Coordinates of C-alpha atoms in Angstrom, one line a residue:
Chain N
M909 CA 0.0 0.0 0.0
R910 CA 2.6 2.4 1.1
L911 CA 5.0 1.5 -1.6
W912 CA 2.4 1.7 -4.2
R913 CA 1.4 5.3 -3.0
R914 CA 5.1 6.2 -3.0
K915 CA 5.5 5.1 -6.7
N916 CA 2.4 7.2 -7.5
R917 CA 3.8 10.3 -5.9
E918 CA 7.3 9.6 -7.6
Q919 CA 5.6 9.7 -11.1
D920 CA 3.5 12.6 -9.8
L921 CA 6.5 14.7 -9.0
D922 CA 8.2 13.7 -12.3
R923 CA 5.4 14.9 -14.4
E924 CA 5.1 18.2 -12.3
L925 CA 8.8 18.9 -12.8
R926 CA 8.7 18.1 -16.5
S927 CA 5.8 20.4 -17.2
H928 CA 7.6 23.2 -15.3
L929 CA 10.6 22.6 -17.5
E930 CA 8.6 22.8 -20.6
L931 CA 6.6 25.9 -19.6
E932 CA 9.9 27.7 -18.6
A933 CA 11.4 26.7 -21.9
A934 CA 8.4 28.1 -23.9
D935 CA 8.7 31.3 -21.9
Q936 CA 12.4 31.6 -22.7
Q937 CA 11.7 30.8 -26.4
E938 CA 9.1 33.6 -26.5
Q939 CA 11.9 36.0 -25.4
G940 CA 13.9 35.0 -28.4
L941 CA 16.1 32.1 -27.5
A942 CA 16.6 29.1 -29.6
A943 CA 14.8 26.0 -28.6
D944 CA 17.7 24.0 -27.3
T945 CA 19.2 27.1 -25.6
A946 CA 15.8 27.7 -24.0
R947 CA 15.7 24.2 -22.6
C948 CA 19.1 24.7 -21.1
A949 CA 18.1 27.9 -19.5
A950 CA 15.0 26.3 -18.0
R951 CA 17.2 23.6 -16.4
R952 CA 19.6 26.1 -15.0
A953 CA 16.6 28.1 -13.6
L954 CA 15.4 24.9 -11.9
G955 CA 18.6 23.7 -10.4
N956 CA 19.9 20.3 -9.7
V957 CA 16.8 18.1 -10.6
T958 CA 18.0 15.1 -8.5
R959 CA 18.5 17.4 -5.6
V960 CA 15.1 19.0 -6.0
K961 CA 13.5 15.6 -6.0
E962 CA 15.4 14.5 -2.9
Q963 CA 14.4 17.4 -1.0
T964 CA 10.8 17.0 -2.0
R965 CA 10.8 13.4 -1.2
A966 CA 12.1 14.4 2.3
T967 CA 8.9 16.3 3.0
W968 CA 6.8 13.4 2.3
G969 CA 7.5 11.6 5.7
G970 CA 8.5 8.1 6.0
A971 CA 11.8 9.4 4.8
L972 CA 13.5 7.5 7.6
L973 CA 12.1 4.2 6.6
D974 CA 13.1 4.8 3.0
R975 CA 16.5 5.8 4.0
L976 CA 16.7 2.5 6.1
W977 CA 15.4 0.4 3.2
Q978 CA 18.0 2.1 0.8
D979 CA 20.7 1.3 3.4
L980 CA 19.8 -2.3 3.6
R981 CA 19.7 -2.7 -0.1
Y982 CA 23.0 -0.9 -0.5
A983 CA 24.4 -3.2 2.2
A984 CA 23.1 -6.2 0.3
R985 CA 24.6 -5.1 -3.0
Q986 CA 27.9 -4.5 -1.3
L987 CA 27.9 -8.0 0.4
K988 CA 27.0 -9.5 -3.2
R989 CA 30.0 -7.9 -4.6
T990 CA 32.3 -9.4 -2.1
P991 CA 30.9 -12.8 -1.3
V992 CA 34.1 -14.2 0.1
F993 CA 34.1 -11.5 2.8
A994 CA 30.5 -12.0 3.5
L995 CA 30.9 -15.7 3.8
V996 CA 33.9 -15.2 6.3
V997 CA 31.8 -12.7 8.3
V998 CA 28.9 -15.0 8.5
V999 CA 30.8 -18.1 9.4
T1000 CA 32.8 -16.2 12.0
F1001 CA 29.7 -14.9 13.7
A1002 CA 27.9 -18.2 13.4
V1003 CA 30.9 -20.0 15.1
G1004 CA 31.3 -17.3 17.8
V1005 CA 27.6 -17.2 18.7
G1006 CA 27.3 -21.0 18.4
A1007 CA 30.1 -21.7 20.7
N1008 CA 28.9 -19.2 23.2
A1009 CA 25.4 -20.5 23.1
A1010 CA 26.5 -24.1 23.6
L1011 CA 28.9 -23.3 26.4
F1012 CA 26.3 -21.2 28.2
T1013 CA 23.7 -24.0 27.9
V1014 CA 26.1 -26.3 29.8
T1015 CA 27.2 -23.6 32.2
N1016 CA 23.6 -22.7 32.9
A1017 CA 22.6 -26.5 33.5
V1018 CA 25.5 -27.2 35.5
L1019 CA 26.2 -24.1 37.5
L1020 CA 23.3 -21.7 37.6
K1021 CA 20.0 -23.5 37.3
M1022 CA 18.2 -24.5 40.5
L1023 CA 16.6 -27.9 40.9
P1024 CA 13.1 -27.6 39.8
V1025 CA 11.7 -28.6 43.2
H1026 CA 9.8 -27.0 46.0
H1027 CA 12.0 -24.3 47.6
P1028 CA 15.4 -25.4 46.4
E1029 CA 17.2 -22.9 48.6
Q1030 CA 16.2 -24.9 51.7
L1031 CA 18.0 -28.0 50.6
V1032 CA 21.4 -29.0 52.0
I1033 CA 23.7 -31.9 51.4
V1034 CA 25.2 -33.6 54.4
G1035 CA 28.7 -34.8 54.1
V1036 CA 31.6 -35.9 56.0
V1037 CA 35.3 -34.8 56.4
G1038 CA 37.9 -37.1 57.6
P1039 CA 40.6 -36.3 60.2
E1040 CA 42.9 -34.9 57.5
H1041 CA 40.4 -32.2 56.6
G1042 CA 40.4 -32.9 52.9
Q1043 CA 37.5 -32.5 50.6
P1044 CA 34.1 -33.5 52.0
R1045 CA 32.7 -36.9 50.9
Y1046 CA 29.1 -37.0 50.4
A1047 CA 28.4 -40.5 51.4
M1048 CA 26.9 -41.9 54.7
P1049 CA 25.8 -45.2 56.2
Y1050 CA 22.1 -45.9 56.4
T1051 CA 22.2 -46.0 60.3
A1052 CA 23.7 -42.4 60.1
Y1053 CA 20.6 -41.4 57.9
E1054 CA 18.1 -42.9 60.5
R1055 CA 19.8 -40.9 63.3
F1056 CA 19.6 -37.7 61.3
R1057 CA 16.0 -38.3 60.5
G1058 CA 15.1 -39.0 64.0
R1059 CA 17.0 -36.5 66.1
N1060 CA 17.5 -33.2 64.7
Q1061 CA 16.0 -29.6 65.2
V1062 CA 17.1 -28.2 62.0
F1063 CA 15.6 -30.3 59.3
S1064 CA 11.9 -30.5 58.5
S1065 CA 12.6 -33.6 56.6
V1066 CA 15.6 -35.6 55.3
L1067 CA 16.0 -37.9 52.4
A1068 CA 18.6 -40.5 51.4
Y1069 CA 19.4 -42.1 48.0
A1070 CA 22.0 -44.2 46.3
D1071 CA 22.6 -45.3 42.8
A1072 CA 22.3 -48.7 41.4
D1073 CA 22.3 -50.4 38.0
P1074 CA 20.2 -53.4 38.1
T1075 CA 19.3 -55.5 35.0
A1076 CA 15.7 -54.8 33.8
R1077 CA 13.8 -57.3 31.7
I1078 CA 11.3 -55.7 29.4
G1079 CA 9.6 -58.1 26.9
D1080 CA 12.3 -60.3 25.8
V1081 CA 15.1 -57.7 26.2
A1082 CA 17.3 -57.5 29.2
D1083 CA 19.2 -54.3 29.8
R1084 CA 21.0 -52.4 32.5
V1085 CA 19.0 -49.4 33.7
H1086 CA 20.0 -46.5 35.9
A1087 CA 18.1 -46.9 39.1
Q1088 CA 18.1 -44.9 42.3
L1089 CA 17.4 -46.4 45.7
V1090 CA 15.5 -43.7 47.6
S1091 CA 14.1 -43.2 51.0
G1092 CA 10.4 -42.9 51.5
S1093 CA 10.8 -39.4 52.2
F1094 CA 12.7 -38.6 48.9
F1095 CA 9.7 -37.3 46.8
Q1096 CA 8.0 -35.5 49.6
T1097 CA 11.0 -33.7 50.8
L1098 CA 11.7 -32.5 47.3
G1099 CA 8.2 -31.7 46.6
V1100 CA 8.2 -33.6 43.3
D1101 CA 5.0 -35.2 42.1
T1102 CA 4.0 -38.1 39.6
I1103 CA 2.0 -37.5 36.5
L1104 CA 0.6 -41.1 36.8
G1105 CA 0.2 -43.3 40.0
R1106 CA 2.0 -42.4 43.2
P1107 CA 5.6 -41.7 44.2
I1108 CA 7.7 -43.8 46.6
L1109 CA 6.2 -43.0 50.0
P1110 CA 7.4 -43.3 53.8
G1111 CA 5.4 -46.5 54.0
D1112 CA 7.8 -48.1 51.6
D1113 CA 10.6 -47.8 54.1
N1114 CA 9.1 -50.7 56.1
A1115 CA 11.1 -53.9 56.1
G1116 CA 8.3 -55.9 54.6
A1117 CA 7.3 -53.3 51.9
M1118 CA 6.1 -54.5 48.5
P1119 CA 8.6 -54.2 45.6
V1120 CA 7.3 -51.1 43.7
A1121 CA 9.0 -49.0 41.4
V1122 CA 8.5 -45.5 40.1
I1123 CA 9.7 -44.8 36.5
S1124 CA 10.9 -41.5 34.8
A1125 CA 8.7 -40.0 32.0
H1126 CA 11.5 -40.6 29.6
F1127 CA 11.7 -44.3 30.5
W1128 CA 7.9 -44.5 30.3
Q1129 CA 7.9 -43.2 26.8
Q1130 CA 10.9 -45.2 25.7
Q1131 CA 10.1 -48.5 27.0
F1132 CA 6.3 -48.4 27.4
A1133 CA 5.4 -46.1 24.5
A1134 CA 3.8 -43.8 27.1
A1135 CA 1.0 -46.3 27.7
P1136 CA -1.6 -44.8 30.0
D1137 CA -2.2 -48.2 31.7
V1138 CA 1.5 -48.8 32.7
I1139 CA 0.6 -48.5 36.5
G1140 CA 0.4 -52.0 38.0
R1141 CA 2.5 -53.7 35.2
A1142 CA 5.4 -55.9 36.3
L1143 CA 9.1 -54.5 35.8
P1144 CA 11.5 -57.4 36.6
L1145 CA 14.9 -56.0 38.1
N1146 CA 17.6 -58.4 38.9
G1147 CA 15.0 -61.1 38.7
I1148 CA 12.7 -59.6 41.3
S1149 CA 9.2 -58.6 39.9
F1150 CA 8.6 -54.9 40.8
T1151 CA 5.3 -53.4 40.3
I1152 CA 5.2 -49.9 38.5
A1153 CA 3.5 -47.6 40.9
G1154 CA 4.0 -44.2 39.3
V1155 CA 5.6 -42.0 36.6
V1156 CA 7.7 -39.0 37.7
N1157 CA 6.7 -35.6 36.5
P1158 CA 9.1 -34.9 33.7
R1159 CA 9.9 -31.5 35.0
F1160 CA 12.1 -33.1 37.6
P1161 CA 15.3 -34.3 35.8
G1162 CA 16.7 -36.1 38.7
I1163 CA 18.4 -34.9 42.0
E1164 CA 21.8 -35.0 40.5
L1165 CA 22.4 -32.9 37.4
G1166 CA 23.9 -34.7 34.6
S1167 CA 22.3 -38.1 35.6
S1168 CA 18.7 -38.9 35.1
P1169 CA 17.6 -42.2 36.7
D1170 CA 15.1 -44.4 34.8
V1171 CA 13.7 -46.1 37.8
Y1172 CA 13.3 -45.2 41.5
V1173 CA 12.8 -48.1 43.9
P1174 CA 12.3 -48.0 47.8
I1175 CA 15.7 -48.1 49.7
S1176 CA 14.2 -50.8 52.0
L1177 CA 14.6 -53.4 49.0
Q1178 CA 18.4 -52.7 48.8
S1179 CA 19.3 -56.2 50.1
R1180 CA 16.8 -58.0 47.6
L1181 CA 18.1 -56.1 44.7
D1182 CA 21.7 -56.9 45.8
P1183 CA 21.3 -60.2 47.6
G1184 CA 24.0 -61.1 50.2
S1185 CA 24.6 -57.4 51.1
L1186 CA 23.3 -56.0 54.2
Q1187 CA 24.1 -52.3 53.7
L1188 CA 20.9 -51.1 55.6
Q1189 CA 22.3 -52.5 58.9
S1190 CA 25.9 -51.6 58.3
S1191 CA 27.3 -48.5 60.1
T1192 CA 30.6 -48.6 58.2
T1193 CA 29.5 -48.8 54.7
W1194 CA 29.4 -45.3 53.3
W1195 CA 27.2 -45.5 50.3
L1196 CA 24.2 -43.1 50.9
H1197 CA 23.7 -39.5 49.9
I1198 CA 21.8 -37.5 52.3
V1199 CA 19.9 -34.2 51.5
G1200 CA 18.0 -32.3 54.2
R1201 CA 15.4 -29.7 53.9
L1202 CA 16.1 -26.9 56.4
R1203 CA 13.3 -25.5 58.6
P1204 CA 12.5 -21.9 57.3
G1205 CA 15.0 -19.5 58.6
V1206 CA 17.6 -21.9 59.9
P1207 CA 21.0 -20.9 58.6
L1208 CA 23.6 -23.4 57.2
R1209 CA 26.0 -22.8 60.1
Q1210 CA 23.4 -23.6 62.7
A1211 CA 22.5 -26.8 60.8
Q1212 CA 25.9 -27.9 60.9
A1213 CA 26.4 -27.1 64.6
S1214 CA 23.2 -28.9 65.4
L1215 CA 24.1 -32.0 63.5
G1216 CA 27.6 -32.3 65.0
P1217 CA 26.5 -34.0 68.2
V1218 CA 24.1 -36.4 66.6
F1219 CA 26.9 -37.4 64.1
Q1220 CA 29.3 -37.9 67.2
E1221 CA 26.8 -40.0 68.9
F1222 CA 26.4 -42.2 65.8
L1223 CA 30.3 -42.7 65.5
R1224 CA 30.6 -43.6 69.1
T1225 CA 27.8 -46.2 68.8
A1226 CA 29.4 -47.5 65.6
V1227 CA 32.7 -48.0 67.4
R1228 CA 31.1 -49.7 70.6
E1229 CA 29.4 -52.2 68.1
A1230 CA 32.5 -52.7 66.2
P1231 CA 34.2 -56.1 66.4
P1232 CA 36.9 -56.3 69.0
D1233 CA 39.7 -57.1 66.6
I1234 CA 39.7 -53.6 65.1
P1235 CA 42.8 -51.7 66.2
Q1236 CA 42.5 -48.7 68.5
G1237 CA 44.1 -46.4 66.2
M1238 CA 41.6 -47.1 63.4
K1239 CA 38.8 -46.5 65.9
D1240 CA 40.4 -43.2 66.9
E1241 CA 40.5 -42.1 63.3
F1242 CA 36.9 -43.1 62.8
L1243 CA 35.9 -41.0 65.6
R1244 CA 37.7 -38.0 64.4
Q1245 CA 35.4 -37.6 61.4
Q1246 CA 33.2 -34.6 61.3
V1247 CA 29.8 -33.7 59.6
V1248 CA 29.5 -30.9 57.1
V1249 CA 26.6 -29.2 55.6
S1250 CA 26.5 -27.5 52.2
N1251 CA 24.2 -25.9 49.9
G1252 CA 22.2 -28.2 47.6
S1253 CA 19.8 -25.8 45.9
A1254 CA 21.4 -26.4 42.5
G1255 CA 21.2 -30.2 42.8
L1256 CA 23.7 -32.6 44.3
S1257 CA 26.1 -32.7 41.2
H1258 CA 29.4 -34.2 41.0
L1259 CA 29.5 -32.5 37.6
R1260 CA 29.2 -29.2 39.5
R1261 CA 31.9 -29.8 41.8
K1262 CA 34.1 -31.4 39.2
F1263 CA 33.7 -28.9 36.3
R1264 CA 33.0 -25.7 38.0
E1265 CA 36.4 -24.1 37.4
P1266 CA 37.0 -25.6 33.9
L1267 CA 33.6 -24.6 32.8
L1268 CA 34.0 -20.9 34.0
V1269 CA 37.5 -20.8 32.2
L1270 CA 36.0 -22.2 29.0
M1271 CA 33.1 -19.9 29.2
G1272 CA 35.5 -17.0 29.6
A1273 CA 37.7 -18.2 26.8
A1274 CA 34.8 -18.5 24.4
L1275 CA 33.8 -14.9 25.2
L1276 CA 37.2 -13.7 24.8
V1277 CA 37.5 -15.4 21.4
F1278 CA 34.2 -13.9 20.3
L1279 CA 35.6 -10.5 21.3
V1280 CA 38.7 -11.0 19.4
T1281 CA 36.5 -12.0 16.4
C1282 CA 34.6 -9.0 16.6
L1283 CA 37.7 -6.9 16.8
N1284 CA 39.1 -8.6 13.7
L1285 CA 35.8 -8.1 11.8
A1286 CA 36.0 -4.5 12.7
S1287 CA 39.5 -3.9 11.4
M1288 CA 38.5 -5.7 8.2
L1289 CA 35.6 -3.2 7.8
M1290 CA 38.0 -0.4 8.5
A1291 CA 40.3 -1.7 5.8
R1292 CA 37.3 -1.9 3.5
G1293 CA 36.5 1.7 4.5
V1294 CA 39.8 2.9 3.3
A1295 CA 39.3 1.1 0.0
R1296 CA 36.0 3.0 -0.4
H1297 CA 38.0 6.3 0.0
R1298 CA 37.2 7.3 -3.7
E1299 CA 33.6 6.6 -3.4
M1300 CA 33.4 9.0 -0.4
A1301 CA 35.5 11.5 -2.2
I1302 CA 33.0 11.9 -5.0
R1303 CA 30.0 12.0 -2.7
P1304 CA 29.9 15.7 -1.7
P1305 CA 30.5 17.3 -5.2
G1306 CA 27.7 14.9 -6.4
R1307 CA 25.6 16.4 -3.6
A1308 CA 24.9 13.1 -2.2
S1309 CA 25.1 12.9 1.6
Y1310 CA 27.9 10.6 3.2
L1311 CA 25.2 8.4 4.9
S1312 CA 22.6 8.1 2.3
Y1313 CA 23.0 6.0 -0.8
Chain P
M927 CA 15.0 41.0 -19.2
P928 CA 16.1 39.5 -15.9
K929 CA 18.4 41.6 -13.8
K930 CA 21.9 40.8 -13.4
S931 CA 22.5 38.2 -10.6
S932 CA 24.5 40.6 -8.4
D933 CA 21.4 42.7 -8.0
R934 CA 19.1 40.0 -6.8
I935 CA 18.4 39.4 -3.0
E936 CA 18.5 36.0 -1.6
L937 CA 15.1 35.0 -0.2
L938 CA 15.0 35.3 3.7
Q939 CA 14.6 31.9 5.4
G940 CA 11.2 31.0 6.0
T941 CA 9.5 33.6 4.0
L942 CA 9.0 31.4 0.9
D943 CA 6.0 29.7 2.6
M944 CA 4.4 33.0 3.1
L945 CA 4.9 34.2 -0.4
I946 CA 3.5 31.0 -1.8
L947 CA 0.4 31.2 0.4
R948 CA -0.1 34.8 -0.5
T949 CA 0.3 34.2 -4.3
L950 CA -2.5 31.5 -4.0
L951 CA -4.9 33.9 -2.5
F952 CA -5.7 35.1 -6.0
G953 CA -6.7 31.7 -7.0
P954 CA -5.2 28.2 -7.9
A955 CA -2.0 28.1 -9.7
H956 CA 0.7 25.4 -10.7
G957 CA 4.1 25.7 -9.8
H958 CA 5.5 27.5 -12.8
Q959 CA 2.8 30.2 -12.4
I960 CA 3.7 30.7 -8.8
A961 CA 7.4 31.1 -9.6
K962 CA 6.7 33.6 -12.3
H963 CA 4.3 35.5 -10.2
I964 CA 6.6 36.1 -7.5
Q965 CA 9.4 37.0 -9.9
R966 CA 7.2 39.4 -11.8
T967 CA 5.6 41.2 -8.8
T968 CA 9.1 41.8 -7.2
D969 CA 10.5 42.9 -10.5
D970 CA 12.9 40.2 -10.6
L971 CA 14.4 41.4 -7.4
L972 CA 13.7 38.3 -5.4
Q973 CA 15.6 35.3 -6.6
V974 CA 13.5 32.3 -6.1
E975 CA 15.4 29.3 -7.3
H976 CA 12.7 27.4 -9.1
G977 CA 13.9 24.1 -7.6
S978 CA 13.3 25.3 -4.1
L979 CA 9.6 26.0 -4.9
Y980 CA 8.7 22.3 -5.2
P981 CA 10.0 20.9 -1.9
A982 CA 8.1 23.9 -0.3
L983 CA 5.0 23.3 -2.2
H984 CA 4.9 19.6 -1.1
R985 CA 5.6 20.5 2.4
L986 CA 2.7 22.9 2.5
E987 CA 0.4 20.3 1.0
R988 CA 1.5 17.8 3.7
K989 CA 0.8 20.4 6.4
G990 CA -2.7 20.7 5.0
W991 CA -2.5 24.4 4.0
L992 CA -2.6 23.6 0.2
A993 CA -4.6 21.2 -1.7
A994 CA -3.4 19.9 -5.1
K995 CA -5.2 18.5 -8.1
W996 CA -4.2 17.6 -11.6
E997 CA -6.4 19.7 -13.9
A998 CA -6.5 20.2 -17.7
A999 CA -5.5 23.7 -19.0
G1000 CA -3.9 25.3 -22.0
K1001 CA -5.4 26.4 -25.3
D1002 CA -7.3 23.3 -26.0
L1003 CA -7.2 21.8 -22.5
K1004 CA -4.9 19.1 -23.8
R1005 CA -2.4 19.4 -21.1
E1006 CA -2.6 18.6 -17.4
F1007 CA -1.0 20.7 -14.7
K1008 CA -0.9 20.2 -10.9
Y1009 CA -2.9 23.1 -9.5
Y1010 CA -2.3 24.2 -5.9
R1011 CA -5.2 25.7 -4.1
L1012 CA -5.3 27.5 -0.7
T1013 CA -7.2 25.6 2.0
P1014 CA -9.0 27.3 4.9
A1015 CA -6.2 26.3 7.1
G1016 CA -3.9 27.7 4.7
R1017 CA -5.7 31.0 4.7
K1018 CA -5.4 31.1 8.6
Q1019 CA -1.7 30.3 8.4
L1020 CA -1.3 33.1 5.9
T1021 CA -2.8 35.7 8.3
A1022 CA -0.6 34.4 11.2
E1023 CA 2.5 34.7 9.1
E1024 CA 1.6 38.1 7.8
S1025 CA 1.1 39.5 11.2
K1026 CA 4.4 38.0 12.3
W1027 CA 6.2 39.5 9.4
K1028 CA 4.6 42.8 10.1
Q1029 CA 5.8 42.8 13.7
M1030 CA 9.2 41.9 12.6
A1031 CA 9.7 44.4 10.0
G1032 CA 8.3 47.1 12.5
A1033 CA 10.8 46.0 15.0
I1034 CA 13.6 46.1 12.7
A1035 CA 12.4 49.5 11.3
R1036 CA 12.5 51.0 14.9
V1037 CA 16.0 49.9 15.4
M1038 CA 17.2 51.2 12.0
W1039 CA 15.3 54.5 11.9
P1040 CA 14.6 55.5 15.4
A1041 CA 14.2 59.3 14.9
K1042 CA 10.6 59.1 13.6
E1043 CA 9.2 58.3 17.0
G1044 CA 9.8 60.8 19.7

């Protein structure tokens, strides 16, 4: 519409100026000039026609948009004239932007994003440091978890989990799956729900609990074609028939970033999944990750101070119950372990601990490379600007502005 | 014959609009007629570059002070010219500019020839 009107106006102006020239030439001829001299005189009197047209167009409004459109077309023509340069610029930018986007995605997932659970800022990870005060280990015996669950004033609830890789038999295919043994408090503490069926519940902690399994939405889609009647079906794990009780909300990718379990099973079934091991009774097998939800307003420091005595009591009990043939030095060392509490809002991620610094360095490097790229492109453009020196030199005499084309 | 260019006076900035509006008070005219009229009435003293007329005409049209229409004219009505006509808003504008011009001319006169007063 607009362009059509503009074309009309353009023809209109053309016609108007042409008739002016004709009339003026006729006037001059009447005063005795020869036909072609008269035409020249008329042109002289009017001035630079292109300039007049330009100035008239400027009064039409929308000049800014027209100018912009002209600039774009000019830029496109320039790029077409130097395709190699254009290609280099495009590829450079594509690589720079792509690398940055990719790295940021990873950095975001590993370092920045919070767990998609209820109040992630209240979650803390319970770990232990040895007498040599090295890096904390985030592993605890089940008996320690029971103590933390029973006797503390700082957590509103505590969960425990451990990884396992049982063999699942689906149809005729047997395959290892990524499973997590979770305490009955796991889903409730995190505030994660299911889209089908029920999650693992505190009732599943009892010694005689039924073998139930809760599967991830991904696993449900992959192995069961998202069948709506999957609840109640059997899922044999390590030869034991588990009953599928629920499908986890896909918004929850798993408590550890970078590892999404296929199946969740109650921790009470540990010894049935792994016959012969009695890890639930052991006080010296450090295999469980413990995550607590702080009561509102309790700071990290207070949580640690409060858990200290509970943990010491657990250690003393463990030493008391230890077989008598354990050397005293070993027991002393065992007793000098201390509990530590750290922030778990971004998920209990080994990736996070391991890759934090390398990732930041990489991210920084990618940004720097991109900056250098931009600088290089800028200097290339400047070099081209010098090459356009002659073009710029003829602009003012031609009464074209430097900026419009 | 036109005067020598050294005798001509450059048009004061902003006065061209007023002159165009005043010229059209007599009735519709096309660009060439307007230019000729201004030249003739001032005995060729005012130098109106014909080229500067058209941007001014289009600007005035856009502001709504002029209306334009292609109309046939000439001996046998064979050719069409773009005729500009004063609108009521243009008439009002002319009055405003005229009084402004009078005030300015008066003020300048009082500075240049102060004796006449007292």
